[in-house]
Amino acid sequence: MEHIRTPKVENVRLVDRISSKKAALGTLYLTATHVIFVETAPDTRKETWGHVHLICLLTLNTDDLDIIRERQRNSQRLKYEELYCFSFNPKLDREEREQGWMLVNLSEEYKRMGLPNDYWQLSDVNREYRVCDSYPTELYVPKSATAHIIVGSSKFRSRRRFPALSYYCKDNHASICRSSQPLSGFSARCLEDEQMLQAIRKANPGSDFLYVVDTRPKLNAMANRAAGKGYENEDNYSNIKFQFIGIENIHVMRNSLQKMLEVVDENIENVSVLGFFPEIVLIEKDWISFGHKFTHRYGNLDGDPREISPVIDQFLECVWQLMEQFPCAFEFNERFLIHIQHHIYSCQFGNFLCNSQKERQELKIQERTYSLWAHLWKNRVDYLNPLFRADHSQTRGVLHLPTAPCNFMYKYVNLWDLTGCGYALDSGTVYHMEAEGFWNGMYNRFEKGLQPRQSVTDYLVAVKEETQQLEEELEALEERLEKIQKVQLNRTKVRSKQSEPSKHSGFSTSDNSSANTPQDYSGNVKSFPSRSPSQGDEDSALILTQDNLKSSDPDLSANSDQESGVEDLSCRSPSGGECVPSEDSGKDRDSDEAVFLTA
Amino acid sequence: MEFAELIRTGQAQAELLRGPEEPPLRGTLCITGHHLMLSPGPQATPDLWLLLLRNVDSIEKRVAGDSGTITLRCKDLRVLQLDIEGVEATLDIARSIEALSSLESVITSFPFFYRPKGLRLGDAWHFHPPECYYKRVARETNAWRLSEANEDFSLCPSYPRAVIVPRAVDDSALARSARFRQGGRFPVLSYYHAPSGTVLLRAGQPLTGPQKRRCSEDEDLLRAVLAGARPGARGVIVDTRSPQAAKQARMTGGGTEAKAAYPGWKRLHRPLETGRPLQESFVRLVEACGDLEQSMDRWLNRLESCRWLSHVKETLSTACLAAQSMEQEGACVLVHGAEGTDSTLLITSLAQLILDPLSRTMAGFQELIEREWIQAGHPFQLRCAHSAFSHARPKHEAPTFLLFLDCVWQLGRQFPLSLEFGEGMLLALFDHAYASPFGTFLCNNEKERCLCEVRTRTHSLWSGLSQPKEQRKLRNPLYVPNPLAIWPSAEPQSLRLWQGLFLRGTRPPEPSEVAWEKVWQIVTDQEKTEGSQPTDSASEAGP
């Protein structure tokens, strides 16, 4: 609280970048964890909530510079304890909290893969994080790899991240292992490391080769040699095949997906793969069921949040690309990914805190914060993909997807219309998605004018629910009918009360009004007003996020997010059906005038 | 003319590759006057594979050893590969396909021979005559009348016999106005927007020429339009050319409405690309989509430099502008470019989809296409002579209609519940516009269609599409009638490449088909449960 100098600013304008609607006037409140904007319009008093961690740029049309300074201080917290998750309390008792953390169980996940078996065993070499502090304690290594080999190998690897199992395919014994780069320099060798790779190769009886995949561009790896690091020399390791796949950064990440899949394909054909950045290697078929997917990553999240965040986004984005191409293969929907991404930055749950399992244990994260998975699980209905087909071939096997560039989704951005998309990290840095920020649902999720105005997913889920409801009613009615007939047989006159089945009246008549605000079509001039001069060269403007969160429930509830689509469900109440008059009539004066002005 | 002269070889053994993930088909290849056929051997499935020769856009042949390969690039953007036994046979077949696929005569085209079972000739032709639409308008307003001044196509060869014009203007004034407009396309009613009482009109450019000629009948006509709407109504003229292009057109006898001559009308210029540049954009986009070896940067570059999505954006925002002027400002809108048969129709038809809930239904959409494209004189024969693969020098080809379909697809993507038809319908329309067994898209205008007796001698696409077995493919299971206008976002971020069309040759269709099937299943499940509600009436009626 000592950071907050001005808790309240009046006469603040909240500006929507896309729609030509007038900016709302209101009051801005600053709390330790949120920025709250309350409209002054007497009848609405609409509230907009924003996590301080999510805010990167606040443009204020007041002279009050204090607030900006405070905000910056606020979002750059130095100690973990100051983070929101330590004060966030969803009013669960201790047991529920523990259950939440138990939801994702690493050893269960290994069991699902069919481990341990004849080739792989659980190793306790990393007990108390003695070998590698960024690895979890529970690790699988080849049976033939002794503790001596592992320790030796770890000394030869950057940050002591020795090769360990990431994924095991029980159908063909192929596996994916991960490690960091070897400290080979120009000529150094390590016998134990060579033995380690041999052991991994032998753990797959079906293959004579081990593919070593370096996710860096070759040039970077070569440069690293000068710093005493580098890559495996094929001459020193027998029977390995070395490949660079050059994943550079988020801008070329579509390539990374493409290359990853090539590697995975090869992997399926009886090869073992060794990768450097585990997060990326895990871009894989981990979609099987809710809650299981993040086991690996859960154990592996490492690195400074600033270093890792784009990588996680990259992973989520890749999953989204897969979902686009295989609409029936995933049990979860787009909103699930978006909410995970949101919470990586929101610091509301403890899952994504810290750099390693070790640190998390030291901080007692599990006792002091709540688990996101439990939260998501609780609201799982909102995250289900209605098209998911557990029985289908698409779902069963490997997704073989075409990786030619044109298969991936983009939107097209004209050079003159680069709006850019300000993107917030909790450190306050602005991360920029430029020209080809293409996952609209994600990167433009707060630009409501750009969204598809109606959500197919919500509609289908609602239809499914209604089907189920109707079926239940049908059953109940049939039961009653039977009873009534019996009663009639007894010649007793019974007057039965009618319980009308809920009539669903037009799904989307009322809510379409919100979708029906015409925009400014009259010219290419952006209606978004000036950027504040002090932020002149930073080409971004994410103002406030998160509309309509209720003050009592600051978490990102599903309902609030549906705002961005059209609230299809809201109108499905039995009483619904009357058509709320479209709010556009007479509103868009600005654009109307513009039409004539350009003439 | 005898087709037999053009067929050099009766048949050959061949293997057909139809695209990614489709198993190859082996069998005997035959050529008939209109088709390429592959009949699998007796042991295989009895299914005959059939390709309309008119669908072939370009053909490439290669011979090696004692066999040859023919690559057929179709107008519907599919690519087929035929491996044929025998060098001679390969060359003969290639030559036959080349000759037969480039026949230009309309009356020997396949629709004149196509006689499917279950359809009667002439069934659905009078489905949507202008008289039909006039009835709708007349229910709302008395200010318009149906004129048969164009009965013999003498006023305007590209208009239908009957058009809807202001009641206050007589036929002789129409004739004079027609002489003042390019192609005789005097301003006619395209859409009446009942809630605001405004109208959407279309025309050809006025022939003002360098002397800035005027035509009082034409001015009267537009004045009558405003007077018929409501006192003090204003009008907006949307010119689909840039101000410079409109000015330049004066040198060649065209031009645009002078402000002084048309009081109450404001002119807006919204340049839309037509003709050659649009065709080139299409060709370059398809080329880029077919290249599977390129890098991400290269692909994005090509996608950008072909400018197709820019065209989509411009078209959508211009249509929105026209619709907004009508609904929000209560202004009457007149749209024209130069000839008034391309970009003009794009704008008028899209504006109607945005404003008119009826045109978003299955029947309404078909009516819209019939009225605003076919009878409004979009020269399909010229524009759709070749698709994106042809090596021939483009003359009059332009994918204007495809651009319309793409815009409708974008609308459907932004409002997935508001269109009664699905992507399948748009794909079918694209296919049939370029090559079809039906007569609907034949010829360039009503006059030609009458001369060729298209109406009585061919089947209508609309009756073909109304077959029950087609419905699952064409309809949108999610449709819920939406009585409001749908305002799409024309921001670049909101527009997407229409993958279902442009990637149909390179991407396996299976995953999306499965998803579509699943959507249908969810929706029909619900309908079934709803339908099986027992009624309590039986018990009520009891003793």
Coordinates of C-alpha atoms in Angstrom, one line a residue, chain A residues 18 252 254-255 320 324-328 386-389 392-394 400 402 404-417 419 436 438 440 444 449-456 459-460 463-464 466-467 470-471 473-474 477-478 480-481 484 488 493 495-496 498 501 504 506-509 512-513 515-524 526 568 572 579-580 582 584-589 591-593 595-596 598-599, chain B residues 21 234-236 259 266-268 270 288-297 299-300 303-310 313-314 316-318 320-321 324-325 327-329 331 413-418 477-497 499 503 506-508 510-512 514-519 521-523 525-527 529-530 532-543:
Chain A
I18 CA -11.6 0.4 -32.6
V252 CA 9.5 -16.9 -36.9
R254 CA 5.4 -20.7 -37.3
N255 CA 8.5 -22.2 -38.8
W320 CA -4.2 -23.1 -31.3
E324 CA -7.7 -24.7 -36.2
Q325 CA -6.6 -27.5 -38.4
F326 CA -8.1 -30.3 -36.4
P327 CA -11.3 -28.9 -35.0
C328 CA -12.4 -32.2 -33.5
P386 CA -18.3 -29.1 -28.3
L387 CA -16.9 -30.7 -31.5
F388 CA -14.5 -32.9 -29.6
R389 CA -14.8 -36.5 -30.8
H392 CA -12.4 -40.3 -34.0
S393 CA -9.2 -41.2 -35.8
Q394 CA -8.1 -37.6 -35.7
H400 CA -0.2 -35.3 -39.3
P402 CA 0.4 -30.0 -43.4
A404 CA 3.3 -25.4 -45.7
P405 CA 3.1 -21.8 -44.6
C406 CA -0.2 -21.1 -46.3
N407 CA -1.9 -23.6 -44.0
F408 CA -1.4 -21.4 -41.0
M409 CA -3.9 -18.8 -40.0
Y410 CA -3.1 -15.2 -40.6
K411 CA -4.8 -12.1 -41.0
Y412 CA -3.5 -9.6 -43.3
V413 CA -2.4 -6.2 -42.2
N414 CA -1.8 -3.4 -44.5
L415 CA 1.3 -1.4 -44.0
W416 CA -0.6 1.8 -43.4
D417 CA -2.9 0.2 -40.9
T419 CA -2.1 -0.9 -35.2
E436 CA 1.4 -10.8 -38.4
F438 CA -2.7 -13.5 -36.3
N440 CA -7.2 -12.8 -33.3
N444 CA -7.0 -8.8 -30.3
G449 CA -14.9 -4.5 -32.8
L450 CA -12.6 -7.0 -34.5
Q451 CA -14.0 -10.2 -33.0
P452 CA -16.3 -12.4 -34.8
R453 CA -19.5 -11.2 -33.3
Q454 CA -21.1 -14.5 -32.5
S455 CA -19.4 -17.5 -30.9
V456 CA -20.0 -20.8 -32.5
Y459 CA -23.8 -21.7 -29.3
L460 CA -23.0 -25.3 -29.7
V463 CA -27.4 -26.4 -27.9
K464 CA -25.9 -29.4 -26.4
E466 CA -30.4 -27.7 -24.0
T467 CA -30.5 -31.1 -25.7
L470 CA -34.8 -31.5 -22.9
E471 CA -33.9 -35.2 -22.7
E473 CA -37.5 -33.2 -19.2
L474 CA -38.7 -35.8 -21.7
L477 CA -42.7 -36.1 -18.5
E478 CA -42.8 -39.7 -19.7
R480 CA -45.5 -38.5 -15.3
L481 CA -47.5 -39.6 -18.2
I484 CA -51.2 -40.2 -14.9
Q488 CA -56.7 -42.7 -15.0
K493 CA -59.9 -37.7 -12.0
R495 CA -55.9 -32.5 -12.7
S496 CA -52.3 -32.3 -13.6
Q498 CA -48.7 -28.2 -16.5
P501 CA -40.9 -27.3 -21.1
H504 CA -36.1 -21.6 -26.2
G506 CA -34.6 -17.1 -30.7
F507 CA -31.1 -17.6 -29.7
S508 CA -29.5 -14.5 -30.8
T509 CA -32.1 -11.9 -31.4
N512 CA -27.3 -9.2 -31.6
S513 CA -27.9 -5.7 -30.7
A515 CA -23.0 -7.0 -32.3
N516 CA -24.7 -4.5 -34.4
T517 CA -22.9 -1.4 -33.9
P518 CA -21.7 -0.2 -37.3
Q519 CA -18.1 1.1 -37.3
D520 CA -16.5 3.9 -39.0
Y521 CA -16.4 2.7 -42.6
S522 CA -16.1 6.1 -44.1
G523 CA -12.3 6.4 -44.2
N524 CA -9.1 5.0 -43.1
K526 CA -8.2 5.9 -37.1
D568 CA -25.4 -16.2 -26.7
R572 CA -31.6 -18.4 -23.8
C579 CA -35.8 -8.1 -28.9
V580 CA -33.9 -5.4 -27.2
S582 CA -30.6 -2.1 -31.4
D584 CA -27.1 1.9 -32.8
S585 CA -30.0 3.9 -33.9
G586 CA -29.0 7.4 -33.6
K587 CA -25.8 6.8 -31.9
D588 CA -23.1 6.8 -34.4
R589 CA -23.3 10.4 -35.2
S591 CA -19.4 8.3 -38.5
D592 CA -22.5 9.6 -40.0
E593 CA -21.1 13.0 -40.4
V595 CA -19.8 10.1 -44.5
F596 CA -20.8 13.4 -45.7
T598 CA -15.6 13.1 -47.2
A599 CA -17.9 14.0 -50.0
Chain B
E21 CA -4.4 -37.8 -48.9
R234 CA -30.8 13.3 -49.3
G235 CA -29.0 11.1 -51.7
V236 CA -25.5 9.6 -51.8
K259 CA -22.9 18.5 -58.3
K266 CA -23.6 14.0 -52.6
R267 CA -20.9 12.1 -54.5
L268 CA -18.4 9.8 -52.7
R270 CA -14.5 4.7 -53.3
A288 CA 1.1 -18.4 -53.7
C289 CA -1.3 -20.8 -52.2
G290 CA -0.2 -23.7 -54.4
D291 CA 3.5 -23.3 -53.5
L292 CA 4.2 -25.6 -50.6
E293 CA 7.9 -25.2 -50.5
Q294 CA 8.2 -21.5 -49.7
S295 CA 9.3 -20.0 -46.4
M296 CA 7.0 -18.2 -44.1
D297 CA 8.3 -14.8 -45.0
W299 CA 4.4 -16.6 -48.2
L300 CA 3.4 -13.6 -46.1
L303 CA -0.1 -12.8 -49.6
E304 CA 0.4 -9.2 -49.1
S305 CA 1.7 -8.3 -52.5
C306 CA -1.2 -10.0 -54.3
R307 CA -3.5 -7.5 -52.5
W308 CA -6.5 -9.9 -52.6
L309 CA -7.4 -9.2 -49.0
S310 CA -7.1 -5.5 -49.6
K313 CA -11.5 -5.0 -47.3
E314 CA -12.2 -2.2 -49.7
L316 CA -16.7 -4.7 -47.6
S317 CA -16.1 -1.2 -46.3
T318 CA -17.7 0.4 -49.3
C320 CA -20.9 -1.0 -45.4
L321 CA -20.7 2.7 -46.2
Q324 CA -24.9 2.8 -43.3
S325 CA -25.9 5.8 -45.4
E327 CA -30.0 2.7 -42.4
Q328 CA -28.3 5.4 -40.3
E329 CA -28.8 8.5 -42.2
A331 CA -30.2 8.7 -47.4
R413 CA -17.2 -15.9 -40.4
Q414 CA -18.0 -12.8 -38.4
F415 CA -21.7 -13.8 -37.9
P416 CA -21.6 -17.5 -37.9
L417 CA -25.3 -17.7 -36.8
S418 CA -26.8 -15.2 -39.1
P477 CA -26.9 -25.7 -39.1
L478 CA -26.3 -22.9 -36.7
Y479 CA -28.6 -20.5 -38.4
V480 CA -30.9 -18.4 -36.3
P481 CA -33.0 -15.7 -37.9
N482 CA -31.6 -12.3 -37.1
P483 CA -33.9 -9.4 -37.8
L484 CA -31.2 -6.8 -37.5
A485 CA -28.6 -5.5 -39.8
I486 CA -25.2 -7.2 -39.5
W487 CA -22.3 -4.8 -39.4
P488 CA -19.1 -6.6 -40.2
S489 CA -15.7 -5.3 -39.2
A490 CA -13.7 -4.4 -42.2
E491 CA -10.5 -4.0 -40.2
P492 CA -7.6 -5.9 -41.6
Q493 CA -7.3 -7.8 -38.4
S494 CA -10.8 -9.2 -38.9
L495 CA -10.3 -10.5 -42.4
R496 CA -8.9 -13.9 -43.2
L497 CA -7.8 -15.8 -46.2
Q499 CA -8.8 -21.3 -46.8
L503 CA -6.3 -24.1 -50.2
T506 CA -3.4 -28.5 -51.2
R507 CA -5.1 -29.2 -47.9
P508 CA -6.9 -32.4 -47.0
E510 CA -11.2 -34.3 -44.0
P511 CA -10.7 -32.5 -40.6
S512 CA -13.1 -29.7 -41.5
V514 CA -15.6 -34.1 -39.8
A515 CA -16.1 -30.9 -37.8
W516 CA -19.0 -29.9 -40.0
E517 CA -20.6 -33.3 -39.6
K518 CA -20.2 -33.0 -35.8
V519 CA -21.9 -29.6 -35.8
Q521 CA -25.0 -33.9 -35.4
I522 CA -25.2 -31.7 -32.3
V523 CA -27.9 -29.6 -33.9
D525 CA -29.7 -34.2 -31.9
Q526 CA -31.4 -31.2 -30.3
E527 CA -34.1 -31.0 -33.0
T529 CA -35.3 -34.3 -28.7
E530 CA -37.4 -31.3 -29.2
S532 CA -40.1 -36.1 -29.3
Q533 CA -41.7 -34.1 -26.5
P534 CA -44.7 -36.0 -25.4
T535 CA -47.9 -34.0 -25.2
D536 CA -50.0 -33.9 -22.1
S537 CA -53.1 -33.3 -24.1
A538 CA -53.9 -37.0 -24.0
S539 CA -54.2 -37.0 -20.3
E540 CA -56.1 -33.8 -20.3
A541 CA -58.7 -35.1 -22.7
G542 CA -59.2 -38.1 -20.4
P543 CA -62.4 -38.7 -18.4

